[in-house]
Amino acid sequence: MSEYNYKPCPGLNMQHGFIYHITRHQEQTRKHLEDLKLNKQSSKPVTQSSNKHKPSLQPYVPPPARQNVSPKKENLADEEKFSSSSMEHIRGSSRNYKELCQKYKLEKFSSHVQHYIVQAVLDPSILNEASVLLVVEEIVQLCIEDCQYSSVGVELCTAIIQKDKERNTSSNCVFTHLMLLCQMNYENKYKLRTESVSKWIGFINFVCNFYQSLQNCTKIEEIVFDCLFTLLGPECLQNDNEIDCLVTQLHTIGRSLDASNEEKMEELFVDIRNALLARNTPSWARPLLLQAIELRAGGWKLTDSASDFYYGGMII
């Protein structure tokens, strides 16, 4: 060991003050953060201006494009309001104005929609095409939400279609739009039924009444048959309102459907017989399905004995 000469370690030289600068910087940072926290707690809340909302301005539309702008459904009353003088003119030109309101039960609609409906029935030439179509949408929506209004709503739609034919002999936009609404609602049938069974039944009532008023319309006939087949589904068979709707529609339009498409009607009654014999069919639904079978077997008219059995002698 003596042959190796080790020099002693001089150690760290702290005279340059490196550690002192680090400690001072940390202390300054801590004090700065504490000051920010105190200032934030003691600061007063900023008072908001009394002018919360700026005045709404309508977007500018160039004059050439103004005639192509169609009114939105929610702004139907604002964009194309009837003046009081024009509405008085409508009342004065038709002595049956009140009878028209009573006939179509227009009190179920809002006041501005009533004005549009009256104009669409009496003189649709003042309204543009978009407004007439929006009126039809309002009627269809009410028919879906209110089953009792279905027959009156179909009669109202038929009157508007007739007026549209008189105005536009070359095109029938109202009828086309009405068929599109029926098709769209049918494609969303499961969503509609999940949302509300009563709305689903209201749609079926509207479609069947619409078919009854038109007759010989292949497009609406297909939708009617599809709706009746859907009512025989496993879930619908558990609901008394849907089974009752099926039997009611067969009482109303079964004869015309059978005469128009006997093959399709036979397929429907095969499903009715299968549903009658199915194990999962509730006991209360079997008499209704059996009634539908006896109805067709009797030439779309129940015998006296069958009527006494199902309705206790009531006239149907």
PDB file of C-alpha atoms in Angstrom:
ATOM      1  CA  MET A   1       0.000   0.000   0.000  1.00  0.00           C
ATOM      2  CA  SER A   2       2.906   2.233   0.573  1.00  0.00           C
ATOM      3  CA  GLU A   3       3.799   2.237  -3.068  1.00  0.00           C
ATOM      4  CA  TYR A   4       0.495   4.036  -3.905  1.00  0.00           C
ATOM      5  CA  ASN A   5       0.259   7.659  -2.799  1.00  0.00           C
ATOM      6  CA  TYR A   6      -3.424   8.782  -2.491  1.00  0.00           C
ATOM      7  CA  LYS A   7      -4.223  12.481  -2.376  1.00  0.00           C
ATOM      8  CA  PRO A   8      -7.024  13.529  -0.032  1.00  0.00           C
ATOM      9  CA  CYS A   9     -10.357  14.593  -1.683  1.00  0.00           C
ATOM     10  CA  PRO A  10     -10.792  18.329  -1.606  1.00  0.00           C
ATOM     11  CA  GLY A  11     -14.705  17.981  -1.411  1.00  0.00           C
ATOM     12  CA  LEU A  12     -17.324  20.266  -2.997  1.00  0.00           C
ATOM     13  CA  ASN A  13     -16.621  23.929  -3.226  1.00  0.00           C
ATOM     14  CA  MET A  14     -19.934  25.719  -2.319  1.00  0.00           C
ATOM     15  CA  GLN A  15     -18.476  29.222  -2.353  1.00  0.00           C
ATOM     16  CA  HIS A  16     -19.917  29.982  -5.783  1.00  0.00           C
ATOM     17  CA  GLY A  17     -23.464  30.043  -4.212  1.00  0.00           C
ATOM     18  CA  PHE A  18     -25.223  27.607  -6.632  1.00  0.00           C
ATOM     19  CA  ILE A  19     -27.434  25.992  -3.972  1.00  0.00           C
ATOM     20  CA  TYR A  20     -28.302  29.405  -2.551  1.00  0.00           C
ATOM     21  CA  HIS A  21     -29.699  30.587  -5.924  1.00  0.00           C
ATOM     22  CA  ILE A  22     -31.878  27.456  -6.287  1.00  0.00           C
ATOM     23  CA  THR A  23     -33.320  27.859  -2.788  1.00  0.00           C
ATOM     24  CA  ARG A  24     -34.062  31.550  -3.344  1.00  0.00           C
ATOM     25  CA  HIS A  25     -35.850  30.823  -6.653  1.00  0.00           C
ATOM     26  CA  GLN A  26     -38.064  28.176  -5.008  1.00  0.00           C
ATOM     27  CA  GLU A  27     -39.001  30.549  -2.209  1.00  0.00           C
ATOM     28  CA  GLN A  28     -39.909  33.325  -4.660  1.00  0.00           C
ATOM     29  CA  THR A  29     -42.077  30.937  -6.671  1.00  0.00           C
ATOM     30  CA  ARG A  30     -43.927  29.779  -3.557  1.00  0.00           C
ATOM     31  CA  LYS A  31     -44.646  33.352  -2.467  1.00  0.00           C
ATOM     32  CA  HIS A  32     -45.843  34.265  -5.940  1.00  0.00           C
ATOM     33  CA  LEU A  33     -48.333  31.374  -6.010  1.00  0.00           C
ATOM     34  CA  GLU A  34     -49.636  32.320  -2.566  1.00  0.00           C
ATOM     35  CA  ASP A  35     -50.153  35.925  -3.681  1.00  0.00           C
ATOM     36  CA  LEU A  36     -52.090  34.769  -6.751  1.00  0.00           C
ATOM     37  CA  LYS A  37     -54.341  32.608  -4.601  1.00  0.00           C
ATOM     38  CA  LEU A  38     -55.064  35.465  -2.185  1.00  0.00           C
ATOM     39  CA  ASN A  39     -55.819  37.882  -5.032  1.00  0.00           C
ATOM     40  CA  LYS A  40     -58.210  35.411  -6.603  1.00  0.00           C
ATOM     41  CA  GLN A  41     -60.155  34.950  -3.356  1.00  0.00           C
ATOM     42  CA  SER A  42     -60.383  38.657  -2.591  1.00  0.00           C
ATOM     43  CA  SER A  43     -61.271  39.758  -6.116  1.00  0.00           C
ATOM     44  CA  LYS A  44     -64.858  40.998  -6.617  1.00  0.00           C
ATOM     45  CA  PRO A  45     -67.139  39.239  -9.133  1.00  0.00           C
ATOM     46  CA  VAL A  46     -67.346  40.946 -12.463  1.00  0.00           C
ATOM     47  CA  THR A  47     -70.754  42.554 -12.978  1.00  0.00           C
ATOM     48  CA  GLN A  48     -72.436  41.521 -16.193  1.00  0.00           C
ATOM     49  CA  SER A  49     -73.905  44.062 -18.497  1.00  0.00           C
ATOM     50  CA  SER A  50     -77.668  44.512 -18.436  1.00  0.00           C
ATOM     51  CA  ASN A  51     -77.666  43.953 -22.201  1.00  0.00           C
ATOM     52  CA  LYS A  52     -77.424  40.163 -22.157  1.00  0.00           C
ATOM     53  CA  HIS A  53     -78.682  39.512 -25.641  1.00  0.00           C
ATOM     54  CA  LYS A  54     -77.882  41.370 -28.753  1.00  0.00           C
ATOM     55  CA  PRO A  55     -80.822  42.217 -30.968  1.00  0.00           C
ATOM     56  CA  SER A  56     -81.470  39.385 -33.415  1.00  0.00           C
ATOM     57  CA  LEU A  57     -80.913  40.300 -37.025  1.00  0.00           C
ATOM     58  CA  GLN A  58     -82.341  38.475 -40.002  1.00  0.00           C
ATOM     59  CA  PRO A  59     -79.662  37.142 -42.349  1.00  0.00           C
ATOM     60  CA  TYR A  60     -79.415  38.986 -45.623  1.00  0.00           C
ATOM     61  CA  VAL A  61     -80.812  37.132 -48.625  1.00  0.00           C
ATOM     62  CA  PRO A  62     -80.086  38.467 -52.135  1.00  0.00           C
ATOM     63  CA  PRO A  63     -83.230  39.473 -54.071  1.00  0.00           C
ATOM     64  CA  PRO A  64     -82.852  36.753 -56.764  1.00  0.00           C
ATOM     65  CA  ALA A  65     -82.775  34.061 -54.080  1.00  0.00           C
ATOM     66  CA  ARG A  66     -85.662  35.366 -51.977  1.00  0.00           C
ATOM     67  CA  GLN A  67     -88.406  33.689 -53.964  1.00  0.00           C
ATOM     68  CA  ASN A  68     -86.752  30.284 -53.482  1.00  0.00           C
ATOM     69  CA  VAL A  69     -86.580  30.524 -49.684  1.00  0.00           C
ATOM     70  CA  SER A  70     -89.190  28.202 -48.168  1.00  0.00           C
ATOM     71  CA  PRO A  71     -90.583  28.952 -44.691  1.00  0.00           C
ATOM     72  CA  LYS A  72     -89.486  26.749 -41.811  1.00  0.00           C
ATOM     73  CA  LYS A  73     -92.080  24.799 -39.934  1.00  0.00           C
ATOM     74  CA  GLU A  74     -91.460  26.464 -36.597  1.00  0.00           C
ATOM     75  CA  ASN A  75     -91.641  29.939 -38.149  1.00  0.00           C
ATOM     76  CA  LEU A  76     -94.746  29.295 -40.178  1.00  0.00           C
ATOM     77  CA  ALA A  77     -96.623  32.106 -38.515  1.00  0.00           C
ATOM     78  CA  ASP A  78     -93.819  34.654 -38.661  1.00  0.00           C
ATOM     79  CA  GLU A  79     -92.638  34.354 -42.241  1.00  0.00           C
ATOM     80  CA  GLU A  80     -95.983  34.335 -43.953  1.00  0.00           C
ATOM     81  CA  LYS A  81     -98.547  35.870 -41.618  1.00  0.00           C
ATOM     82  CA  PHE A  82    -102.019  36.665 -42.700  1.00  0.00           C
ATOM     83  CA  SER A  83    -102.942  40.266 -42.235  1.00  0.00           C
ATOM     84  CA  SER A  84    -106.221  40.948 -40.463  1.00  0.00           C
ATOM     85  CA  SER A  85    -107.678  42.421 -43.611  1.00  0.00           C
ATOM     86  CA  SER A  86    -106.878  39.330 -45.694  1.00  0.00           C
ATOM     87  CA  MET A  87    -108.375  37.064 -43.060  1.00  0.00           C
ATOM     88  CA  GLU A  88    -111.508  39.175 -42.941  1.00  0.00           C
ATOM     89  CA  HIS A  89    -111.639  38.852 -46.712  1.00  0.00           C
ATOM     90  CA  ILE A  90    -111.612  35.058 -46.360  1.00  0.00           C
ATOM     91  CA  ARG A  91    -114.404  35.165 -43.803  1.00  0.00           C
ATOM     92  CA  GLY A  92    -116.421  37.539 -45.902  1.00  0.00           C
ATOM     93  CA  SER A  93    -115.958  35.560 -49.123  1.00  0.00           C
ATOM     94  CA  SER A  94    -117.238  32.350 -47.542  1.00  0.00           C
ATOM     95  CA  ARG A  95    -120.547  32.256 -45.726  1.00  0.00           C
ATOM     96  CA  ASN A  96    -119.716  28.762 -44.539  1.00  0.00           C
ATOM     97  CA  TYR A  97    -116.505  29.761 -42.754  1.00  0.00           C
ATOM     98  CA  LYS A  98    -117.810  28.720 -39.335  1.00  0.00           C
ATOM     99  CA  GLU A  99    -119.270  25.543 -40.777  1.00  0.00           C
ATOM    100  CA  LEU A 100    -115.859  24.791 -42.284  1.00  0.00           C
ATOM    101  CA  CYS A 101    -114.180  25.180 -38.886  1.00  0.00           C
ATOM    102  CA  GLN A 102    -116.777  22.963 -37.237  1.00  0.00           C
ATOM    103  CA  LYS A 103    -116.667  20.347 -39.990  1.00  0.00           C
ATOM    104  CA  TYR A 104    -112.913  19.846 -39.796  1.00  0.00           C
ATOM    105  CA  LYS A 105    -112.605  20.588 -36.046  1.00  0.00           C
ATOM    106  CA  LEU A 106    -109.999  23.261 -36.637  1.00  0.00           C
ATOM    107  CA  GLU A 107    -109.992  24.270 -32.984  1.00  0.00           C
ATOM    108  CA  LYS A 108    -107.537  21.423 -32.444  1.00  0.00           C
ATOM    109  CA  PHE A 109    -104.915  23.433 -34.350  1.00  0.00           C
ATOM    110  CA  SER A 110    -103.187  26.647 -33.338  1.00  0.00           C
ATOM    111  CA  SER A 111    -104.687  29.881 -34.630  1.00  0.00           C
ATOM    112  CA  HIS A 112    -102.121  30.549 -37.366  1.00  0.00           C
ATOM    113  CA  VAL A 113    -102.351  26.956 -38.643  1.00  0.00           C
ATOM    114  CA  GLN A 114    -106.142  27.348 -38.805  1.00  0.00           C
ATOM    115  CA  HIS A 115    -105.660  30.322 -41.134  1.00  0.00           C
ATOM    116  CA  TYR A 116    -103.469  28.306 -43.447  1.00  0.00           C
ATOM    117  CA  ILE A 117    -105.866  25.356 -43.485  1.00  0.00           C
ATOM    118  CA  VAL A 118    -108.832  27.593 -44.328  1.00  0.00           C
ATOM    119  CA  GLN A 119    -106.859  29.227 -47.112  1.00  0.00           C
ATOM    120  CA  ALA A 120    -105.685  25.840 -48.450  1.00  0.00           C
ATOM    121  CA  VAL A 121    -109.271  24.570 -48.619  1.00  0.00           C
ATOM    122  CA  LEU A 122    -110.909  27.727 -49.975  1.00  0.00           C
ATOM    123  CA  ASP A 123    -108.294  29.346 -52.195  1.00  0.00           C
ATOM    124  CA  PRO A 124    -104.777  27.849 -52.098  1.00  0.00           C
ATOM    125  CA  SER A 125    -103.535  30.138 -54.880  1.00  0.00           C
ATOM    126  CA  ILE A 126    -102.463  32.753 -52.290  1.00  0.00           C
ATOM    127  CA  LEU A 127    -100.221  30.232 -50.509  1.00  0.00           C
ATOM    128  CA  ASN A 128     -96.970  28.995 -51.931  1.00  0.00           C
ATOM    129  CA  GLU A 129     -96.318  25.289 -52.380  1.00  0.00           C
ATOM    130  CA  ALA A 130     -94.133  24.965 -49.282  1.00  0.00           C
ATOM    131  CA  SER A 131     -96.857  26.411 -47.040  1.00  0.00           C
ATOM    132  CA  VAL A 132     -99.465  23.961 -48.341  1.00  0.00           C
ATOM    133  CA  LEU A 133     -97.123  21.028 -47.716  1.00  0.00           C
ATOM    134  CA  LEU A 134     -96.454  22.215 -44.183  1.00  0.00           C
ATOM    135  CA  VAL A 135    -100.211  22.369 -43.585  1.00  0.00           C
ATOM    136  CA  VAL A 136    -100.479  18.718 -44.676  1.00  0.00           C
ATOM    137  CA  GLU A 137     -97.678  17.772 -42.280  1.00  0.00           C
ATOM    138  CA  GLU A 138     -99.517  19.451 -39.404  1.00  0.00           C
ATOM    139  CA  ILE A 139    -102.704  17.507 -40.227  1.00  0.00           C
ATOM    140  CA  VAL A 140    -100.905  14.156 -40.460  1.00  0.00           C
ATOM    141  CA  GLN A 141     -99.098  14.790 -37.177  1.00  0.00           C
ATOM    142  CA  LEU A 142    -102.372  15.534 -35.388  1.00  0.00           C
ATOM    143  CA  CYS A 143    -103.952  12.374 -36.842  1.00  0.00           C
ATOM    144  CA  ILE A 144    -101.076  10.306 -35.473  1.00  0.00           C
ATOM    145  CA  GLU A 145    -101.278  11.910 -32.037  1.00  0.00           C
ATOM    146  CA  ASP A 146    -105.093  11.817 -31.864  1.00  0.00           C
ATOM    147  CA  CYS A 147    -106.716   8.609 -33.151  1.00  0.00           C
ATOM    148  CA  GLN A 148    -110.191  10.133 -32.974  1.00  0.00           C
ATOM    149  CA  TYR A 149    -109.250  12.844 -35.477  1.00  0.00           C
ATOM    150  CA  SER A 150    -108.082  10.382 -38.137  1.00  0.00           C
ATOM    151  CA  SER A 151    -111.245  10.230 -40.250  1.00  0.00           C
ATOM    152  CA  VAL A 152    -111.737  14.012 -40.122  1.00  0.00           C
ATOM    153  CA  GLY A 153    -108.062  14.589 -40.944  1.00  0.00           C
ATOM    154  CA  VAL A 154    -108.266  12.316 -43.997  1.00  0.00           C
ATOM    155  CA  GLU A 155    -111.334  14.188 -45.195  1.00  0.00           C
ATOM    156  CA  LEU A 156    -109.465  17.466 -44.764  1.00  0.00           C
ATOM    157  CA  CYS A 157    -106.418  16.151 -46.653  1.00  0.00           C
ATOM    158  CA  THR A 158    -108.691  14.928 -49.458  1.00  0.00           C
ATOM    159  CA  ALA A 159    -110.234  18.397 -49.787  1.00  0.00           C
ATOM    160  CA  ILE A 160    -106.762  19.993 -50.002  1.00  0.00           C
ATOM    161  CA  ILE A 161    -105.674  17.419 -52.597  1.00  0.00           C
ATOM    162  CA  GLN A 162    -108.739  18.218 -54.689  1.00  0.00           C
ATOM    163  CA  LYS A 163    -108.015  21.948 -54.555  1.00  0.00           C
ATOM    164  CA  ASP A 164    -104.394  21.293 -55.476  1.00  0.00           C
ATOM    165  CA  LYS A 165    -105.530  19.305 -58.515  1.00  0.00           C
ATOM    166  CA  GLU A 166    -107.703  22.202 -59.626  1.00  0.00           C
ATOM    167  CA  ARG A 167    -104.808  24.624 -59.267  1.00  0.00           C
ATOM    168  CA  ASN A 168    -102.078  22.403 -60.753  1.00  0.00           C
ATOM    169  CA  THR A 169    -103.541  20.004 -63.264  1.00  0.00           C
ATOM    170  CA  SER A 170    -100.100  18.868 -64.417  1.00  0.00           C
ATOM    171  CA  SER A 171     -98.678  17.982 -60.984  1.00  0.00           C
ATOM    172  CA  ASN A 172    -100.096  16.672 -57.736  1.00  0.00           C
ATOM    173  CA  CYS A 173     -97.495  17.708 -55.180  1.00  0.00           C
ATOM    174  CA  VAL A 174     -99.819  17.474 -52.154  1.00  0.00           C
ATOM    175  CA  PHE A 175    -100.735  13.849 -52.836  1.00  0.00           C
ATOM    176  CA  THR A 176     -97.102  12.961 -53.522  1.00  0.00           C
ATOM    177  CA  HIS A 177     -95.980  14.618 -50.288  1.00  0.00           C
ATOM    178  CA  LEU A 178     -98.732  12.861 -48.337  1.00  0.00           C
ATOM    179  CA  MET A 179     -97.646   9.495 -49.699  1.00  0.00           C
ATOM    180  CA  LEU A 180     -94.051  10.325 -48.759  1.00  0.00           C
ATOM    181  CA  LEU A 181     -95.131  11.093 -45.174  1.00  0.00           C
ATOM    182  CA  CYS A 182     -96.966   7.765 -44.961  1.00  0.00           C
ATOM    183  CA  GLN A 183     -93.941   5.901 -46.281  1.00  0.00           C
ATOM    184  CA  MET A 184     -91.543   7.665 -43.897  1.00  0.00           C
ATOM    185  CA  ASN A 185     -93.726   6.938 -40.864  1.00  0.00           C
ATOM    186  CA  TYR A 186     -94.087   3.312 -41.872  1.00  0.00           C
ATOM    187  CA  GLU A 187     -90.327   2.895 -42.266  1.00  0.00           C
ATOM    188  CA  ASN A 188     -89.980   4.275 -38.722  1.00  0.00           C
ATOM    189  CA  LYS A 189     -92.796   2.063 -37.395  1.00  0.00           C
ATOM    190  CA  TYR A 190     -90.720   0.323 -34.721  1.00  0.00           C
ATOM    191  CA  LYS A 191     -89.387   3.633 -33.444  1.00  0.00           C
ATOM    192  CA  LEU A 192     -92.912   5.079 -33.520  1.00  0.00           C
ATOM    193  CA  ARG A 193     -94.311   2.088 -31.634  1.00  0.00           C
ATOM    194  CA  THR A 194     -91.523   2.243 -29.044  1.00  0.00           C
ATOM    195  CA  GLU A 195     -92.215   5.928 -28.516  1.00  0.00           C
ATOM    196  CA  SER A 196     -95.962   5.455 -28.134  1.00  0.00           C
ATOM    197  CA  VAL A 197     -98.314   2.594 -29.011  1.00  0.00           C
ATOM    198  CA  SER A 198    -101.191   5.058 -29.301  1.00  0.00           C
ATOM    199  CA  LYS A 199     -99.286   7.020 -31.982  1.00  0.00           C
ATOM    200  CA  TRP A 200     -98.556   3.781 -33.838  1.00  0.00           C
ATOM    201  CA  ILE A 201    -102.273   2.908 -33.789  1.00  0.00           C
ATOM    202  CA  GLY A 202    -103.105   6.482 -34.799  1.00  0.00           C
ATOM    203  CA  PHE A 203    -100.857   6.130 -37.845  1.00  0.00           C
ATOM    204  CA  ILE A 204    -102.546   2.843 -38.827  1.00  0.00           C
ATOM    205  CA  ASN A 205    -105.987   4.439 -38.487  1.00  0.00           C
ATOM    206  CA  PHE A 206    -104.889   7.345 -40.671  1.00  0.00           C
ATOM    207  CA  VAL A 207    -103.432   5.092 -43.383  1.00  0.00           C
ATOM    208  CA  CYS A 208    -106.499   2.841 -43.451  1.00  0.00           C
ATOM    209  CA  ASN A 209    -108.891   5.794 -43.593  1.00  0.00           C
ATOM    210  CA  PHE A 210    -106.776   7.320 -46.335  1.00  0.00           C
ATOM    211  CA  TYR A 211    -106.981   4.060 -48.307  1.00  0.00           C
ATOM    212  CA  GLN A 212    -110.742   3.951 -47.820  1.00  0.00           C
ATOM    213  CA  SER A 213    -111.148   7.486 -49.177  1.00  0.00           C
ATOM    214  CA  LEU A 214    -108.925   6.886 -52.225  1.00  0.00           C
ATOM    215  CA  GLN A 215    -109.564   3.258 -53.285  1.00  0.00           C
ATOM    216  CA  ASN A 216    -107.538   1.580 -56.039  1.00  0.00           C
ATOM    217  CA  CYS A 217    -104.259   3.146 -54.880  1.00  0.00           C
ATOM    218  CA  THR A 218    -101.523   0.517 -55.040  1.00  0.00           C
ATOM    219  CA  LYS A 219     -98.966   2.452 -52.993  1.00  0.00           C
ATOM    220  CA  ILE A 220    -101.219   3.091 -50.014  1.00  0.00           C
ATOM    221  CA  GLU A 221    -102.604  -0.456 -50.276  1.00  0.00           C
ATOM    222  CA  GLU A 222     -99.114  -1.902 -49.811  1.00  0.00           C
ATOM    223  CA  ILE A 223     -98.577   0.206 -46.692  1.00  0.00           C
ATOM    224  CA  VAL A 224    -101.965  -0.911 -45.294  1.00  0.00           C
ATOM    225  CA  PHE A 225    -101.162  -4.598 -45.796  1.00  0.00           C
ATOM    226  CA  ASP A 226     -97.718  -4.162 -44.257  1.00  0.00           C
ATOM    227  CA  CYS A 227     -99.246  -2.482 -41.202  1.00  0.00           C
ATOM    228  CA  LEU A 228    -101.785  -5.315 -40.767  1.00  0.00           C
ATOM    229  CA  PHE A 229     -99.027  -7.929 -41.031  1.00  0.00           C
ATOM    230  CA  THR A 230     -97.016  -6.011 -38.419  1.00  0.00           C
ATOM    231  CA  LEU A 231     -99.997  -6.103 -36.029  1.00  0.00           C
ATOM    232  CA  LEU A 232     -99.689  -9.910 -36.034  1.00  0.00           C
ATOM    233  CA  GLY A 233     -96.126  -9.773 -34.736  1.00  0.00           C
ATOM    234  CA  PRO A 234     -95.225 -11.433 -31.395  1.00  0.00           C
ATOM    235  CA  GLU A 235     -95.045  -8.143 -29.491  1.00  0.00           C
ATOM    236  CA  CYS A 236     -98.248  -6.721 -30.969  1.00  0.00           C
ATOM    237  CA  LEU A 237    -100.184  -9.877 -30.090  1.00  0.00           C
ATOM    238  CA  GLN A 238     -99.560  -9.085 -26.420  1.00  0.00           C
ATOM    239  CA  ASN A 239    -101.272  -5.675 -26.688  1.00  0.00           C
ATOM    240  CA  ASP A 240    -105.082  -5.608 -26.667  1.00  0.00           C
ATOM    241  CA  ASN A 241    -105.248  -2.192 -28.374  1.00  0.00           C
ATOM    242  CA  GLU A 242    -103.263  -3.408 -31.378  1.00  0.00           C
ATOM    243  CA  ILE A 243    -105.338  -6.606 -31.795  1.00  0.00           C
ATOM    244  CA  ASP A 244    -108.507  -4.560 -31.508  1.00  0.00           C
ATOM    245  CA  CYS A 245    -107.131  -2.176 -34.149  1.00  0.00           C
ATOM    246  CA  LEU A 246    -106.474  -5.120 -36.498  1.00  0.00           C
ATOM    247  CA  VAL A 247    -110.018  -6.482 -36.187  1.00  0.00           C
ATOM    248  CA  THR A 248    -111.556  -3.016 -36.486  1.00  0.00           C
ATOM    249  CA  GLN A 249    -109.692  -2.291 -39.729  1.00  0.00           C
ATOM    250  CA  LEU A 250    -110.748  -5.664 -41.168  1.00  0.00           C
ATOM    251  CA  HIS A 251    -114.365  -4.775 -40.365  1.00  0.00           C
ATOM    252  CA  THR A 252    -113.912  -1.413 -42.115  1.00  0.00           C
ATOM    253  CA  ILE A 253    -111.792  -2.075 -45.208  1.00  0.00           C
ATOM    254  CA  GLY A 254    -111.420  -5.860 -45.252  1.00  0.00           C
ATOM    255  CA  ARG A 255    -113.874  -6.350 -48.101  1.00  0.00           C
ATOM    256  CA  SER A 256    -112.199  -3.790 -50.382  1.00  0.00           C
ATOM    257  CA  LEU A 257    -108.722  -5.128 -49.590  1.00  0.00           C
ATOM    258  CA  ASP A 258    -109.875  -8.676 -50.369  1.00  0.00           C
ATOM    259  CA  ALA A 259    -111.415  -7.600 -53.660  1.00  0.00           C
ATOM    260  CA  SER A 260    -108.302  -5.667 -54.634  1.00  0.00           C
ATOM    261  CA  ASN A 261    -105.660  -8.252 -53.668  1.00  0.00           C
ATOM    262  CA  GLU A 262    -107.115 -11.632 -52.722  1.00  0.00           C
ATOM    263  CA  GLU A 263    -103.712 -13.342 -52.685  1.00  0.00           C
ATOM    264  CA  LYS A 264    -102.291 -10.889 -50.155  1.00  0.00           C
ATOM    265  CA  MET A 265    -105.407 -11.173 -48.016  1.00  0.00           C
ATOM    266  CA  GLU A 266    -105.068 -14.972 -47.998  1.00  0.00           C
ATOM    267  CA  GLU A 267    -101.492 -14.629 -46.718  1.00  0.00           C
ATOM    268  CA  LEU A 268    -102.743 -12.307 -43.990  1.00  0.00           C
ATOM    269  CA  PHE A 269    -105.360 -14.813 -42.827  1.00  0.00           C
ATOM    270  CA  VAL A 270    -102.809 -17.611 -42.802  1.00  0.00           C
ATOM    271  CA  ASP A 271    -100.883 -15.523 -40.277  1.00  0.00           C
ATOM    272  CA  ILE A 272    -104.108 -14.874 -38.341  1.00  0.00           C
ATOM    273  CA  ARG A 273    -104.816 -18.628 -38.105  1.00  0.00           C
ATOM    274  CA  ASN A 274    -101.222 -19.293 -37.023  1.00  0.00           C
ATOM    275  CA  ALA A 275    -101.489 -16.587 -34.367  1.00  0.00           C
ATOM    276  CA  LEU A 276    -104.776 -18.092 -33.167  1.00  0.00           C
ATOM    277  CA  LEU A 277    -103.126 -21.508 -32.670  1.00  0.00           C
ATOM    278  CA  ALA A 278     -99.833 -20.197 -31.268  1.00  0.00           C
ATOM    279  CA  ARG A 279     -99.068 -21.067 -27.646  1.00  0.00           C
ATOM    280  CA  ASN A 280     -97.848 -17.582 -26.773  1.00  0.00           C
ATOM    281  CA  THR A 281    -101.072 -15.902 -27.898  1.00  0.00           C
ATOM    282  CA  PRO A 282    -102.999 -14.562 -24.849  1.00  0.00           C
ATOM    283  CA  SER A 283    -106.389 -16.113 -24.155  1.00  0.00           C
ATOM    284  CA  TRP A 284    -108.167 -12.774 -24.504  1.00  0.00           C
ATOM    285  CA  ALA A 285    -106.775 -12.323 -28.039  1.00  0.00           C
ATOM    286  CA  ARG A 286    -108.069 -15.630 -29.414  1.00  0.00           C
ATOM    287  CA  PRO A 287    -111.763 -14.588 -29.614  1.00  0.00           C
ATOM    288  CA  LEU A 288    -110.778 -11.443 -31.540  1.00  0.00           C
ATOM    289  CA  LEU A 289    -108.693 -13.417 -34.037  1.00  0.00           C
ATOM    290  CA  LEU A 290    -111.475 -15.991 -34.375  1.00  0.00           C
ATOM    291  CA  GLN A 291    -113.922 -13.163 -35.026  1.00  0.00           C
ATOM    292  CA  ALA A 292    -111.733 -11.944 -37.914  1.00  0.00           C
ATOM    293  CA  ILE A 293    -111.732 -15.453 -39.431  1.00  0.00           C
ATOM    294  CA  GLU A 294    -115.519 -15.762 -39.131  1.00  0.00           C
ATOM    295  CA  LEU A 295    -115.907 -12.284 -40.608  1.00  0.00           C
ATOM    296  CA  ARG A 296    -114.182 -13.231 -43.848  1.00  0.00           C
ATOM    297  CA  ALA A 297    -115.803 -16.660 -43.963  1.00  0.00           C
ATOM    298  CA  GLY A 298    -119.221 -14.999 -43.777  1.00  0.00           C
ATOM    299  CA  GLY A 299    -118.544 -12.717 -46.746  1.00  0.00           C
ATOM    300  CA  TRP A 300    -117.261  -9.862 -44.556  1.00  0.00           C
ATOM    301  CA  LYS A 301    -120.391  -9.839 -42.489  1.00  0.00           C
ATOM    302  CA  LEU A 302    -120.929 -11.565 -39.162  1.00  0.00           C
ATOM    303  CA  THR A 303    -123.922 -13.837 -38.858  1.00  0.00           C
ATOM    304  CA  ASP A 304    -126.583 -13.036 -36.285  1.00  0.00           C
ATOM    305  CA  SER A 305    -125.395 -15.794 -33.980  1.00  0.00           C
ATOM    306  CA  ALA A 306    -121.766 -14.652 -34.264  1.00  0.00           C
ATOM    307  CA  SER A 307    -122.792 -11.053 -33.652  1.00  0.00           C
ATOM    308  CA  ASP A 308    -124.720 -12.091 -30.528  1.00  0.00           C
ATOM    309  CA  PHE A 309    -121.714 -14.094 -29.317  1.00  0.00           C
ATOM    310  CA  TYR A 310    -119.141 -11.330 -29.799  1.00  0.00           C
ATOM    311  CA  TYR A 311    -121.204  -8.215 -29.195  1.00  0.00           C
ATOM    312  CA  GLY A 312    -124.181  -9.401 -27.160  1.00  0.00           C
ATOM    313  CA  GLY A 313    -126.732  -8.348 -29.757  1.00  0.00           C
ATOM    314  CA  MET A 314    -125.232  -4.901 -30.324  1.00  0.00           C
ATOM    315  CA  ILE A 315    -125.650  -3.515 -33.858  1.00  0.00           C
ATOM    316  CA  ILE A 316    -122.245  -3.211 -35.569  1.00  0.00           C
TER     317      ILE A 316
END
